[in-house]
Each structure stands twice: as C-alpha cells, then as structure tokens.
Coordinates of C-alpha atoms in Angstrom, one line a residue:
X1 CA 15.1 59.4 89.0
X2 CA 15.1 61.0 92.5
X3 CA 14.7 59.8 96.0
X4 CA 11.2 60.4 97.3
X5 CA 12.6 62.3 100.4
X6 CA 14.0 65.3 98.6
X7 CA 16.1 64.5 95.5
X8 CA 19.6 65.5 95.0
X9 CA 21.8 68.6 94.8
X10 CA 23.5 70.2 91.8
X11 CA 26.3 67.7 91.9
X12 CA 24.0 64.7 91.8
X13 CA 24.5 63.9 95.5
X14 CA 21.3 62.5 97.1
X15 CA 20.0 64.3 100.1
X16 CA 19.8 60.9 101.8
X17 CA 18.7 57.3 101.5
X18 CA 16.3 54.8 103.0
X19 CA 18.1 51.9 104.7
X20 CA 16.9 48.3 104.3
X21 CA 14.8 48.7 107.4
X22 CA 13.1 51.8 106.0
X23 CA 14.9 54.3 108.2
X24 CA 15.9 57.6 106.5
X25 CA 19.6 58.6 106.6
X26 CA 20.2 62.2 105.8
X27 CA 23.5 63.0 103.9
X28 CA 25.7 65.0 106.4
X29 CA 27.0 68.3 105.2
X30 CA 30.6 67.1 105.7
X31 CA 30.0 64.1 103.5
X32 CA 28.5 66.3 100.8
X33 CA 31.5 68.7 100.9
X34 CA 34.0 65.8 100.7
X35 CA 32.3 64.2 97.8
X36 CA 32.0 67.5 95.9
X37 CA 35.7 68.1 96.5
X38 CA 36.5 64.6 95.3
X39 CA 34.7 65.5 92.0
X40 CA 36.9 68.5 91.7
X41 CA 34.3 71.1 92.8
X42 CA 34.7 74.0 95.2
X43 CA 32.6 74.3 98.4
X44 CA 30.8 77.3 97.0
X45 CA 30.0 75.8 93.6
X46 CA 26.2 75.0 93.6
X47 CA 26.4 72.5 90.7
X48 CA 28.6 70.5 88.5
X49 CA 29.6 71.7 85.0
X50 CA 26.8 70.9 82.6
X51 CA 29.0 69.5 79.9
X52 CA 28.0 69.2 76.3
X53 CA 24.3 69.1 75.4
X54 CA 23.0 65.5 74.7
X55 CA 20.3 64.7 72.3
X56 CA 19.0 61.1 72.0
X57 CA 16.9 60.0 69.0
X58 CA 15.8 56.5 67.9
X59 CA 17.4 55.0 64.8
X60 CA 15.5 55.9 61.7
X61 CA 14.5 59.3 63.1
X62 CA 15.0 62.0 60.6
X63 CA 13.7 65.2 59.1
X64 CA 13.6 67.2 62.2
X65 CA 14.8 70.8 61.5
X66 CA 17.7 71.9 63.7
X67 CA 17.7 75.2 65.5
X68 CA 20.7 76.3 63.4
X69 CA 22.8 74.7 60.8
X70 CA 25.4 72.3 62.1
X71 CA 28.2 70.2 60.8
X72 CA 27.4 66.5 61.4
X73 CA 30.4 64.3 62.3
X74 CA 29.7 60.6 62.8
X75 CA 31.3 58.5 65.5
X76 CA 33.7 56.9 63.0
X77 CA 35.0 60.3 61.9
X78 CA 32.9 60.6 58.8
X79 CA 32.1 64.3 58.1
X80 CA 28.6 64.4 56.7
X81 CA 28.9 68.1 56.1
X82 CA 26.6 71.0 57.1
X83 CA 23.0 69.9 57.7
X84 CA 19.8 71.8 58.6
X85 CA 17.8 68.7 59.5
X86 CA 18.7 65.2 60.8
X87 CA 19.2 62.7 57.9
X88 CA 16.8 59.7 58.3
X89 CA 19.6 57.1 57.6
X90 CA 21.9 57.9 60.6
X91 CA 23.6 54.8 62.0
X92 CA 23.4 54.0 65.7
X93 CA 26.2 55.6 67.6
X94 CA 27.6 58.6 69.3
X95 CA 27.8 61.5 66.8
X96 CA 28.4 65.2 67.0
X97 CA 26.4 68.2 65.9
X98 CA 28.8 71.2 65.7
X99 CA 27.1 74.5 65.2
X100 CA 28.3 76.5 62.2
X101 CA 27.8 79.6 64.4
X102 CA 29.4 79.8 67.8
X103 CA 28.2 77.4 70.5
X104 CA 28.9 74.0 72.1
X105 CA 28.8 70.8 70.1
X106 CA 25.8 68.5 70.8
X107 CA 26.4 64.8 71.5
X108 CA 23.9 63.1 69.3
X109 CA 23.0 59.6 70.5
X110 CA 21.3 57.5 67.9
X111 CA 20.0 54.5 69.8
X112 CA 18.6 51.1 68.6
X113 CA 15.2 50.0 69.8
X114 CA 16.9 48.1 72.6
X115 CA 19.9 46.0 73.5
X116 CA 20.4 43.0 71.1
X117 CA 18.1 40.1 71.7
X118 CA 18.5 36.9 69.7
X119 CA 15.3 35.6 68.1
X120 CA 15.7 32.2 69.9
X121 CA 16.3 33.7 73.3
X122 CA 15.5 30.7 75.5
X123 CA 18.9 29.5 76.6
X124 CA 21.0 27.9 79.2
X125 CA 24.5 28.8 80.5
X126 CA 27.1 27.1 82.6
X127 CA 28.8 29.6 84.8
X128 CA 32.5 28.9 85.4
X129 CA 35.3 30.4 87.5
X130 CA 38.0 30.5 84.9
X131 CA 40.9 29.9 87.3
X132 CA 39.2 26.9 89.0
X133 CA 38.8 24.5 86.0
X134 CA 42.2 22.9 85.5
X135 CA 43.3 20.0 83.4
X136 CA 46.3 17.7 83.8
X137 CA 48.2 19.9 81.4
X138 CA 47.4 23.2 83.2
X139 CA 50.3 25.2 84.6
X140 CA 48.7 25.5 88.0
X141 CA 45.6 27.5 87.0
X142 CA 42.7 27.1 84.7
X143 CA 43.6 28.3 81.2
X144 CA 41.9 29.0 77.9
X145 CA 42.5 25.5 76.6
X146 CA 40.9 24.0 79.7
X147 CA 37.9 26.3 79.2
X148 CA 37.8 25.2 75.6
X149 CA 37.6 21.6 76.6
X150 CA 34.9 22.5 79.1
X151 CA 32.9 24.5 76.6
X152 CA 33.0 21.7 74.0
X153 CA 31.7 19.3 76.7
X154 CA 28.9 21.6 77.8
X155 CA 27.8 22.2 74.2
X156 CA 27.8 18.5 73.5
X157 CA 25.3 18.1 76.3
X158 CA 22.9 20.7 75.2
X159 CA 24.2 23.8 77.1
X160 CA 24.1 27.0 75.0
X161 CA 26.6 29.3 76.7
X162 CA 29.7 29.3 78.9
X163 CA 29.4 32.2 81.3
X164 CA 32.9 33.2 82.5
X165 CA 34.2 35.1 85.6
X166 CA 35.9 38.3 84.5
X167 CA 39.0 37.8 82.4
X168 CA 40.2 41.4 83.2
X169 CA 43.9 42.0 83.5
X170 CA 45.6 42.4 86.9
X171 CA 48.6 44.7 87.4
X172 CA 51.7 43.1 86.0
X173 CA 53.7 42.6 89.2
X174 CA 55.1 39.5 90.8
X175 CA 52.0 38.9 92.9
X176 CA 48.9 39.0 90.7
X177 CA 45.7 40.2 92.4
X178 CA 43.4 37.1 92.9
X179 CA 40.0 38.9 92.6
X180 CA 38.7 39.2 89.1
X181 CA 36.5 42.0 90.4
X182 CA 39.5 44.2 91.4
X183 CA 41.2 44.5 88.0
X184 CA 44.0 46.7 86.8
X185 CA 42.3 47.0 83.4
X186 CA 38.8 46.1 82.2
X187 CA 39.9 46.6 78.6
X188 CA 42.7 44.1 78.5
X189 CA 43.0 40.4 79.3
X190 CA 44.6 38.4 82.1
X191 CA 47.8 36.7 80.7
X192 CA 47.6 34.2 83.5
X193 CA 45.0 32.3 81.5
X194 CA 47.2 32.0 78.4
X195 CA 47.8 28.4 77.4
X196 CA 51.6 28.3 77.1
X197 CA 51.7 25.0 75.3
X198 CA 49.7 26.5 72.4
X199 CA 51.8 29.6 72.1
X200 CA 53.9 29.9 68.9
X201 CA 57.2 28.0 69.3
X202 CA 56.3 26.2 72.5
X203 CA 55.8 22.7 71.1
X204 CA 59.5 21.9 70.3
X205 CA 61.2 23.9 73.1
X206 CA 62.8 21.8 75.8
X207 CA 63.1 24.9 78.1
X208 CA 59.3 25.4 77.9
X209 CA 58.7 21.7 78.5
X210 CA 60.9 21.9 81.6
X211 CA 59.1 25.0 83.0
X212 CA 55.7 23.3 82.3
X213 CA 56.7 20.2 84.3
X214 CA 57.6 22.4 87.2
X215 CA 54.3 24.4 86.9
X216 CA 52.2 21.3 86.7
X217 CA 53.5 20.2 90.1
X218 CA 51.4 23.1 91.5
X219 CA 48.3 21.0 90.6
X220 CA 48.9 18.9 93.7
X221 CA 47.5 21.8 95.8
X222 CA 43.8 22.9 95.3
X223 CA 44.8 26.3 96.4
X224 CA 46.0 28.3 93.4
X225 CA 49.4 30.0 93.8
X226 CA 49.2 32.8 91.3
X227 CA 52.6 34.1 92.3
X228 CA 54.2 30.7 91.4
X229 CA 52.1 30.3 88.3
X230 CA 52.9 33.7 86.9
X231 CA 56.7 33.3 87.6
X232 CA 56.7 30.2 85.4
X233 CA 54.4 31.5 82.7
X234 CA 56.2 34.9 82.5
X235 CA 59.6 33.2 82.1
X236 CA 58.2 30.9 79.4
X237 CA 56.5 33.8 77.6
X238 CA 59.7 35.8 77.6
X239 CA 61.6 33.0 76.0
X240 CA 59.0 32.5 73.4
X241 CA 58.8 36.2 72.5
X242 CA 62.6 36.3 72.1
X243 CA 62.2 33.6 69.4
X244 CA 59.2 35.1 67.6
X245 CA 59.8 35.1 63.9
X246 CA 59.0 37.7 61.2
X247 CA 55.4 36.3 60.7
X248 CA 54.7 36.6 64.4
X249 CA 55.9 40.2 64.5
X250 CA 53.8 41.1 61.5
X251 CA 50.8 39.7 63.1
X252 CA 51.6 41.7 66.3
X253 CA 51.9 44.9 64.3
X254 CA 48.5 44.3 62.7
X255 CA 47.0 43.6 66.2
X256 CA 48.5 46.8 67.6
X257 CA 47.0 48.8 64.8
X258 CA 43.6 47.2 65.3
X259 CA 43.5 47.7 69.1
X260 CA 44.9 51.3 69.1
X261 CA 45.2 53.3 72.3
X262 CA 43.6 50.8 74.7
X263 CA 46.5 48.4 74.0
X264 CA 49.3 50.9 73.7
X265 CA 48.5 52.6 77.0
X266 CA 48.2 49.3 78.7
X267 CA 51.6 48.3 77.3
X268 CA 53.1 51.6 78.5
X269 CA 51.7 51.0 82.0
X270 CA 53.2 47.5 82.1
X271 CA 56.5 48.7 80.8
X272 CA 56.9 51.5 83.4
X273 CA 55.6 49.2 86.2
X274 CA 58.4 46.7 85.6
X275 CA 60.9 49.4 86.8
X276 CA 58.8 51.2 89.4
X277 CA 57.4 49.4 92.4
X278 CA 54.2 50.5 94.1
X279 CA 51.2 52.1 92.4
X280 CA 51.4 54.7 89.6
X281 CA 50.8 57.4 92.1
X282 CA 54.2 56.5 93.6
X283 CA 56.0 57.0 90.3
X284 CA 58.0 60.0 89.3
X285 CA 55.6 62.9 88.8
X286 CA 56.5 63.1 85.1
X287 CA 55.3 59.5 84.6
X288 CA 52.1 59.9 86.4
X289 CA 50.0 60.9 83.4
X290 CA 49.8 58.7 80.2
X291 CA 49.9 61.8 77.9
X292 CA 53.1 63.2 79.3
X293 CA 56.2 63.5 77.0
X294 CA 58.2 61.6 79.6
X295 CA 56.0 58.6 79.2
X296 CA 56.4 58.6 75.4
X297 CA 60.2 58.9 75.8
X298 CA 60.3 56.1 78.4
X299 CA 58.3 53.7 76.3
X300 CA 60.3 54.5 73.2
X301 CA 63.5 53.7 75.0
X302 CA 62.0 50.3 76.0
X303 CA 60.0 49.6 72.9
X304 CA 60.8 45.9 73.0
X305 CA 59.2 45.5 76.4
X306 CA 56.1 47.4 75.2
X307 CA 55.9 44.9 72.3
X308 CA 56.2 42.0 74.7
X309 CA 53.2 43.2 76.7
X310 CA 51.2 43.8 73.5
X311 CA 52.1 40.3 72.3
X312 CA 50.7 38.8 75.6
X313 CA 47.4 40.5 74.7
X314 CA 47.5 39.1 71.2
X315 CA 48.0 35.5 72.5
X316 CA 45.2 35.9 75.0
X317 CA 42.9 37.4 72.4
X318 CA 43.5 34.7 69.9
X319 CA 43.0 31.9 72.4
X320 CA 39.8 33.5 73.7
X321 CA 38.6 33.7 70.2
X322 CA 39.2 30.0 69.8
X323 CA 37.2 29.4 72.9
X324 CA 34.3 31.5 71.6
X325 CA 34.3 29.5 68.4
X326 CA 33.6 26.4 70.5
X327 CA 31.1 27.8 73.0
X328 CA 29.3 31.1 72.8
X329 CA 30.5 33.1 75.8
X330 CA 28.8 35.3 78.3
X331 CA 31.5 37.6 79.6
X332 CA 31.5 39.5 82.9
X333 CA 32.2 43.2 83.4
X334 CA 33.4 44.2 86.9
X335 CA 31.9 47.3 88.5
X336 CA 35.2 49.2 88.8
X337 CA 39.0 49.1 88.8
X338 CA 42.0 49.0 91.1
X339 CA 42.9 52.7 91.9
X340 CA 46.6 51.8 91.5
X341 CA 46.1 50.0 88.2
X342 CA 46.3 50.8 84.5
X343 CA 42.8 52.0 83.8
X344 CA 43.0 54.3 86.8
X345 CA 46.2 55.7 85.4
X346 CA 44.8 56.0 81.9
X347 CA 41.3 57.4 83.0
X348 CA 42.5 59.4 86.0
X349 CA 40.9 62.6 84.8
X350 CA 37.5 60.9 85.0
X351 CA 37.8 59.2 88.4
X352 CA 37.5 60.4 91.9
X353 CA 40.6 58.5 92.9
X354 CA 40.4 59.2 96.6
X355 CA 36.8 58.2 97.0
X356 CA 35.6 54.6 97.0
X357 CA 32.5 52.7 95.9
X358 CA 30.6 50.5 98.4
X359 CA 27.2 49.9 100.0
X360 CA 25.6 51.5 103.1
X361 CA 25.2 49.6 106.3
X362 CA 22.3 47.1 106.2
X363 CA 21.0 44.0 107.8
X364 CA 23.7 41.9 106.1
X365 CA 26.7 44.2 106.7
X366 CA 26.2 46.3 109.8
X367 CA 29.2 48.5 109.0
X368 CA 28.4 48.7 105.3
X369 CA 30.8 47.7 102.5
X370 CA 33.8 49.4 101.1
X371 CA 34.8 47.8 97.7
X372 CA 38.0 50.0 97.3
X373 CA 37.1 51.0 93.8
X374 CA 37.2 54.7 92.7
X375 CA 34.0 55.9 91.1
X376 CA 33.7 57.7 87.8
X377 CA 32.7 61.4 88.1
X378 CA 29.4 61.8 86.3
X379 CA 29.9 65.1 84.6
X380 CA 33.4 64.0 83.4
X381 CA 31.8 61.0 81.7
X382 CA 29.5 63.3 79.8
X383 CA 32.4 65.6 78.9
X384 CA 34.1 62.5 77.5
X385 CA 31.1 61.8 75.3
X386 CA 30.9 58.5 77.1
X387 CA 33.9 57.3 75.1
X388 CA 35.6 55.5 77.9
X389 CA 32.4 53.8 79.0
X390 CA 31.7 52.7 75.5
X391 CA 35.3 51.3 75.0
X392 CA 35.0 49.4 78.2
X393 CA 31.7 47.7 77.2
X394 CA 33.1 47.1 73.7
X395 CA 36.3 45.4 75.1
X396 CA 34.2 43.0 77.2
X397 CA 32.0 42.2 74.2
X398 CA 34.9 41.5 71.8
X399 CA 34.4 37.8 71.8
X400 CA 31.1 37.6 73.7
X401 CA 27.6 36.5 72.7
X402 CA 26.4 38.1 75.9
X403 CA 27.6 40.2 78.8
X404 CA 26.8 40.3 82.5
X405 CA 27.1 43.8 84.0
X406 CA 28.2 43.6 87.6
X407 CA 26.1 45.9 89.9
X408 CA 24.2 47.3 87.0
X409 CA 22.5 49.6 89.5
X410 CA 25.6 51.7 89.3
X411 CA 24.4 53.1 86.0
X412 CA 21.7 54.8 88.0
X413 CA 23.4 55.6 91.3
X414 CA 26.5 54.6 93.2
X415 CA 27.2 54.7 97.0
X416 CA 30.3 56.9 97.4
X417 CA 32.5 56.7 100.5
X418 CA 34.3 60.0 100.9
X419 CA 38.1 60.2 101.2
X420 CA 39.1 59.2 104.8
X421 CA 35.6 58.1 105.7
X422 CA 33.8 54.8 106.3
X423 CA 30.8 53.3 104.7
X424 CA 28.6 54.8 107.4
X425 CA 29.7 58.3 106.1
X426 CA 28.7 57.6 102.5
X427 CA 26.0 58.9 100.2
X428 CA 24.5 58.0 96.9
X429 CA 25.5 59.9 93.8
X430 CA 23.3 60.0 90.7
X431 CA 24.5 59.0 87.2
X432 CA 23.1 59.9 83.7
X433 CA 21.3 56.6 83.5
X434 CA 19.4 57.3 80.2
X435 CA 22.6 58.2 78.4
X436 CA 24.5 55.2 79.8
X437 CA 21.8 52.8 79.0
X438 CA 21.6 54.2 75.4
X439 CA 25.4 53.7 75.0
X440 CA 25.1 50.2 76.4
X441 CA 22.3 49.4 73.9
X442 CA 24.4 50.8 71.0
X443 CA 27.4 48.6 71.9
X444 CA 25.2 45.6 72.5
X445 CA 23.5 45.9 69.1
X446 CA 26.8 46.4 67.3
X447 CA 28.3 43.3 68.9
X448 CA 25.1 41.2 68.5
X449 CA 25.3 40.4 72.2
X450 CA 22.6 40.3 74.8
X451 CA 23.0 42.0 78.2
X452 CA 22.3 40.7 81.8
X453 CA 22.3 43.2 84.6
X454 CA 23.2 42.1 88.1
X455 CA 20.5 44.0 89.9
X456 CA 20.5 42.3 93.3
X457 CA 20.2 44.2 96.6
X458 CA 18.2 47.3 97.2
X459 CA 16.6 48.3 93.9
X460 CA 14.8 51.6 93.6
X461 CA 11.3 51.7 92.2
X462 CA 11.3 52.0 88.4
X463 CA 14.9 50.8 87.9
X464 CA 14.0 47.3 86.7
X465 CA 11.3 48.8 84.4
X466 CA 14.0 51.0 82.9
X467 CA 16.3 48.1 82.4
X468 CA 13.5 46.0 80.9
X469 CA 12.6 48.8 78.5
X470 CA 16.1 49.0 77.1
X471 CA 16.3 45.2 76.9
X472 CA 18.6 44.3 79.9
X473 CA 17.8 41.0 81.5
X474 CA 17.2 41.2 85.3
X475 CA 19.0 38.8 87.7
X476 CA 16.9 36.6 89.9
X477 CA 18.1 33.9 92.4
X478 CA 16.2 31.0 93.9
X479 CA 17.9 32.0 97.2
X480 CA 16.3 35.5 97.2
X481 CA 12.9 35.1 95.6
X482 CA 9.6 34.2 97.4
X483 CA 8.1 32.7 94.3
X484 CA 9.3 29.7 92.3
X485 CA 11.0 30.1 88.9
X486 CA 7.8 29.0 87.1
X487 CA 6.3 32.3 88.2
X488 CA 9.2 34.5 87.1
X489 CA 9.0 36.8 84.0
X490 CA 10.9 36.0 80.8
X491 CA 13.3 38.9 80.8
X492 CA 15.5 37.3 83.4
X493 CA 18.8 35.6 83.8
X494 CA 17.8 33.1 86.5
X495 CA 20.1 31.1 88.8
X496 CA 20.1 29.5 92.2
X497 CA 23.2 31.3 93.7
X498 CA 26.2 33.4 92.7
X499 CA 30.0 33.4 93.4
X500 CA 29.4 35.5 96.6
X501 CA 26.8 33.1 98.1
X502 CA 26.9 29.5 99.3
X503 CA 26.8 26.7 96.8
X504 CA 23.8 24.4 96.8
X505 CA 25.8 21.7 98.4
X506 CA 27.2 24.1 101.0
X507 CA 23.8 25.1 102.1
X508 CA 22.2 21.7 101.8
X509 CA 24.8 19.9 104.0
X510 CA 25.5 22.8 106.3
X511 CA 29.1 22.9 105.3
X512 CA 29.0 26.6 104.3
X513 CA 27.9 27.5 107.8
X514 CA 30.8 25.6 109.4
X515 CA 33.2 27.2 107.0
X516 CA 31.9 30.7 107.8
X517 CA 32.2 30.0 111.5
X518 CA 35.8 28.9 111.0
X519 CA 36.4 32.2 109.2
X520 CA 35.0 34.1 112.1
X521 CA 31.7 35.1 110.4
X522 CA 28.1 34.7 111.6
X523 CA 25.8 32.3 109.8
X524 CA 22.6 34.4 110.0
X525 CA 20.2 33.7 107.1
X526 CA 21.4 30.1 106.5
X527 CA 18.0 28.8 107.4
X528 CA 16.2 30.9 104.9
X529 CA 18.6 29.8 102.1
X530 CA 17.9 26.2 103.0
X531 CA 14.2 26.8 103.0
X532 CA 14.4 28.3 99.5
X533 CA 16.0 25.1 98.2
X534 CA 13.6 22.9 100.0
X535 CA 10.6 24.5 98.3
X536 CA 11.8 23.2 95.0
X537 CA 13.1 19.9 96.3
X538 CA 10.1 18.9 98.4
X539 CA 12.1 16.5 100.5
X540 CA 14.4 17.8 103.2
X541 CA 16.2 14.5 103.4
X542 CA 17.0 14.3 99.7
X543 CA 20.6 13.9 98.6
X544 CA 22.7 16.8 97.5
X545 CA 22.5 15.6 93.9
X546 CA 18.7 15.5 94.1
X547 CA 18.7 19.0 95.5
X548 CA 20.8 20.3 92.7
X549 CA 18.8 18.6 90.0
X550 CA 15.4 19.8 91.4
X551 CA 16.5 23.4 91.6
X552 CA 18.2 23.4 88.2
X553 CA 15.2 21.7 86.6
X554 CA 12.9 24.3 88.0
X555 CA 15.0 27.0 86.3
X556 CA 15.3 25.0 83.0
X557 CA 11.5 24.6 82.7
X558 CA 10.7 28.2 83.8
X559 CA 9.9 31.1 81.4
X560 CA 13.3 32.9 82.0
X561 CA 15.3 33.8 78.9
X562 CA 18.6 32.5 80.4
X563 CA 18.8 29.7 82.9
X564 CA 22.2 29.7 84.6
X565 CA 23.9 26.9 86.6
X566 CA 27.2 27.3 88.3
X567 CA 29.7 24.5 87.6
X568 CA 30.5 24.4 91.3
X569 CA 26.8 23.3 91.8
X570 CA 26.9 20.8 88.9
X571 CA 29.9 19.2 90.7
X572 CA 28.2 19.4 94.1
X573 CA 31.1 21.3 95.7
X574 CA 30.6 22.7 99.1
X575 CA 33.2 25.6 99.0
X576 CA 32.0 28.9 97.6
X577 CA 34.5 30.9 95.4
X578 CA 34.3 34.1 97.4
X579 CA 33.3 34.8 101.0
X580 CA 32.6 38.5 101.4
X581 CA 33.9 40.0 104.7
X582 CA 37.1 37.9 104.6
X583 CA 40.7 38.5 103.4
X584 CA 43.1 35.9 104.8
X585 CA 40.4 34.0 106.6
X586 CA 39.3 32.3 103.3
X587 CA 41.1 31.7 100.1
X588 CA 38.9 33.9 97.9
X589 CA 39.1 33.3 94.2
X590 CA 41.8 30.7 94.7
X591 CA 40.1 27.3 95.2
X592 CA 40.5 24.9 92.2
X593 CA 38.1 22.1 91.5
X594 CA 39.1 18.8 93.1
X595 CA 39.2 16.8 89.8
X596 CA 40.8 17.8 86.5
X597 CA 38.6 18.7 83.5
X598 CA 40.0 15.7 81.7
X599 CA 38.2 13.3 84.1
X600 CA 35.0 15.3 83.9
X601 CA 34.7 15.2 80.2
X602 CA 35.8 11.6 79.8
X603 CA 33.0 10.1 81.9
X604 CA 29.2 10.1 81.5
X605 CA 27.6 13.5 82.1
X606 CA 26.2 13.9 85.6
X607 CA 22.5 14.2 86.0
X608 CA 23.2 17.6 87.6
X609 CA 24.4 18.8 84.1
X610 CA 21.5 17.2 82.2
X611 CA 19.0 19.1 84.5
X612 CA 20.1 22.4 83.0
X613 CA 19.0 21.6 79.5
X614 CA 16.1 23.8 78.5
X615 CA 12.6 22.2 78.0
X616 CA 9.3 23.8 77.5
X617 CA 7.8 25.8 80.4

C-alpha cells in the first residue's frame, strides 16, 4: 500500500504524509538519509536488500509444479525431502523451499483462511490494569491471585473474558519500569505479579510471613511503590529458591527445555544485569552481544543466578496458567521494547537502536509523539524469516484466548524519528504487511485465540479492510465514533474508552479536566467526549452510575463481537491509568483501586457490571 502522493523509496521510506488537517508533509532528504543509515544502509544504496523470496499459499493448496526441484523443510525441522510440486497436505506455518541447484531458499508461508474465530463469537470482556487490583493479601501490587479472584467473580456474573494490561517483563533492576508498554522483554513475564504466598515453600516459612507483613503495609497508599514491592518480593523469592527441593529443580529443568532460547537468553540478560549497572550498551564490549563466547562463559560461572531467573518465569507462568483456567484471558502485546532492555539486546541485529517510533504532529499533540521505542528494520525481519515476530506473538498467546495488538497499524507502517531528531523530523516507513498478517494468522490459529487490533488514530484507506479480511477485529470507541454502537459492524472490539483516555466518571464529572489542568495540560476536546457519552445516556443530569450503565448497555446490545468494559469504569473511578504527555506530573500506571478486591467480590455485583452482559442486538 502506498501513499497517494508518490509512494516510497527503495528502503520503504514514504515520500511524505498527510497530516490530520490534510496538509502534505514532504520527507526531507536529511531525514531520509538518517533513517536509511539507521537501517544499516549507505547513502548511495538505492534500495534495501531484498532478502529471501517469500511465497504465500492458502492451507490445502497443492499440486503446483515448482520451477525447479527443491528440498522442503517444514517449520518444525521435518525434512520432507526433494519435491517437484507442493504437497496438498502442508500444515500452516513458515516452511523453506531449498533449491537442489544453486539459489536462495524461499520462505513458504502456508496460511489459514484467517485468524482464529470462535464459533460463538459474541462475547464480553472486563479490561483490568493488572497492578491496580489489590486484595488485602497483596504485597503492595496486584498479583496473579488477585486477578484470579477477580476473574472468578467476573465469570460468575456472566462476563466471558478478562482483558489484561501487558504482563511483559521490565528490566531486573532495583527500580522496575512502571509502564507495561515500555517492557524489557515481550517474551517473558513480569515477576512483580507473582503471588509469593502461593510459591513452593512459602506457607510455612516465618521469614516469608514477616516480609509479607512489611509489604502489605504498602497497601495503605494508593500509589504503588514498585521499588519497595520488588525489594520485598525479590528477597522472598531468593529465600524460597534457596530452599527449592529436588522435585522443584526437576520441574525447572523441564520448563527450561520447553521454553528454549527465549528463556535462556532472558536469564543471561538478567544475570549480567545484576553485576553491570546501566543499559546493555554500557556493558563491556564482549558482553554486548548474546551470542558472544564471553556471555556463555559469564553465565556458566553464575549458573545458579541464571536458574533463579528461569525459576521466576516458571512461577509466573504457572500462576498465569491458573488464572487462565478460571477466566479466559485476552492478553495485550505492546508495540515495542525498551532499547536498553533484554529483547533489544537479544534482537539487536533486527532493530534500528538509535531511531525511535512515534507519531507525527497533529491536532492532539502539536509537537508529535516520541515513544522511545526502537523500530524493527523491515528487511531484517524478512531475512529472519519472521521468526522473532512469530515468537513474540506466540509468547503473548501462551495462556491467552485472545490477544490485543497495540498500534496494529505498525504492521503496515511506522513513524520513525531519526537519531538525534524530533517527531517533526520523522517519516513513515513501510512494513511487509501481507507477510506479517499471515504470520499473525498462523500463530492465532495454532493457539486457538482471536485477535483485536488497536487501530485508532489516522488510518490509511484500505487498512481496516485488510485487517478484516485476515480476521483481525477493529477497535472502536464511543468517545471517537459519530454513530452509536447499534450501528457498528460485528468485526469490532468495542469500548467506551481506553487506558490513555479519561474514564467515564472522569469525563462525566469534569474531574479529568481538573486533573489535567493540575498536571499542566490543556483540556481541549473534553466537551466532545462528554457529548459522546450524553448521546447514549439521554440525560445530562444523570448520575455517574447511570452514565456508565447506559454506555455499557449500548455496547452489550450492539452487533460487535467483543464488548469491552474497563474495571475503572465499572467502579466509577475518576482517575485514568495513564495521562499521555506527563512524566512526574501524574502517577502513570501506578494508581491502585481504592478498595480491595476482597470487598468487591464479597458484596452484590454493581449494576455497572451487570450492564456488560451480552444480550441480543
């Protein structure tokens, strides 16, 4: 897909873009040169390396004669042998056709008809910020037991899914990154959410009980102190690991064998990080690449520490599986990773580490947005056979019945900010969307999990059609749509708001505007958000509870496949989880719910929860 004003160059860099006001912005030559250099290209190279040929066929396709005999090697390593035509029984996946004569191997993508779609796809989901829902037993932050309690409560009252904020792992330092959308690793889990009391050996250990009493004192403050939480949890986990018995170590060995490189490299990163402050780019040169002999020696000398970090992942994985057994999960995949974190260290050859992803200046952000995330280099993804992309999707689907892809538009194009530049200097870079959507469909079908794409913002013509064709649900918000949910199409995950926008109560009472003013931000657009709610309420003087019920009931009775309600709205909370444009001015991703989960599930369900239950449109 190309921009109607002249397409892109040989590196996939668009010649320009239309701003939200329709004005055309030409890509400056300096920006083009800087982005090309960030991809590893020289100024005089007209185009990126082509990479291996890619051939996509639908599952069941067979009999077509190849140009020359090829050895067919399946994704799982099975060697089918030399073939002269495609067998009709090829499984979905990323396979290889290796010419018997000289020539490059072809990446053969055998795709399903679409992403997985359950037959009974008319469902509801309760969206939860994992850190915010705390019980009286929490160690200062919402954990996987708290979410299990919440999931059981939601299921009891007719809600189909629990939709979680990303559970991606932050870097393993003393001060964990609060934003779940700025992870160190998207393929490993955040140990902050481990329920210590349910770890092996914790029940009868007075030392753990004492640490827990100290950590529970943190519940007195609604602002989550991740530094204090992690200090207590890490100490407890180290004590428990030291007492791990033979059975526990055998289970850990089996888990390490199952998870393979994704886990081992994460453990290596954590082990080195413990002794080396700063980011991995500050480490000794010999440790800056995961495949170096020095890394292997370092981890071998500290094998017990690597086992400890693997064990944390085992605990988190098992507890997450227990949650998924209670409430089918919709997981969340962040758009990128911390450039100083584990995945950037592991995948550094595929990333433009000095460039950043963001958004161009528009009516909502006059200076544009810089998300601080390094973009993947398109031709390197292809050279990799999309293996890293597939592993990342697969990890997020490990215990998920569905997945939300943050900024799914990035599968088509991303706004790159060149090294040393600002968002106003950026340009769009194209990605191999057809290939990426095919890989997404393969992993979705394998996992039996549906896919929602967060496609908000400026969406190019044809993109939503492409997403619908491959079976990705679009995202629609009451706040942003001119029509009521009753007129929305079915292939939608519908909601009123998101974590980056005001809650219903914040808009209805005007509290969000006051909070934005206190944070030094303008409140432009608040009137239109209020008007969006009023259209479905019908009474501007209605209570907050009535406004929440009316808007959720409109979603629940609409044609959309997935009706999503935020727990913050069910509880009629005025504070939003995240306020874009702030750092210290607002406690982003750090506000816990005012009441413990125990009280919520012990009482009668609020009408705001009942309004989410699906009924006929």
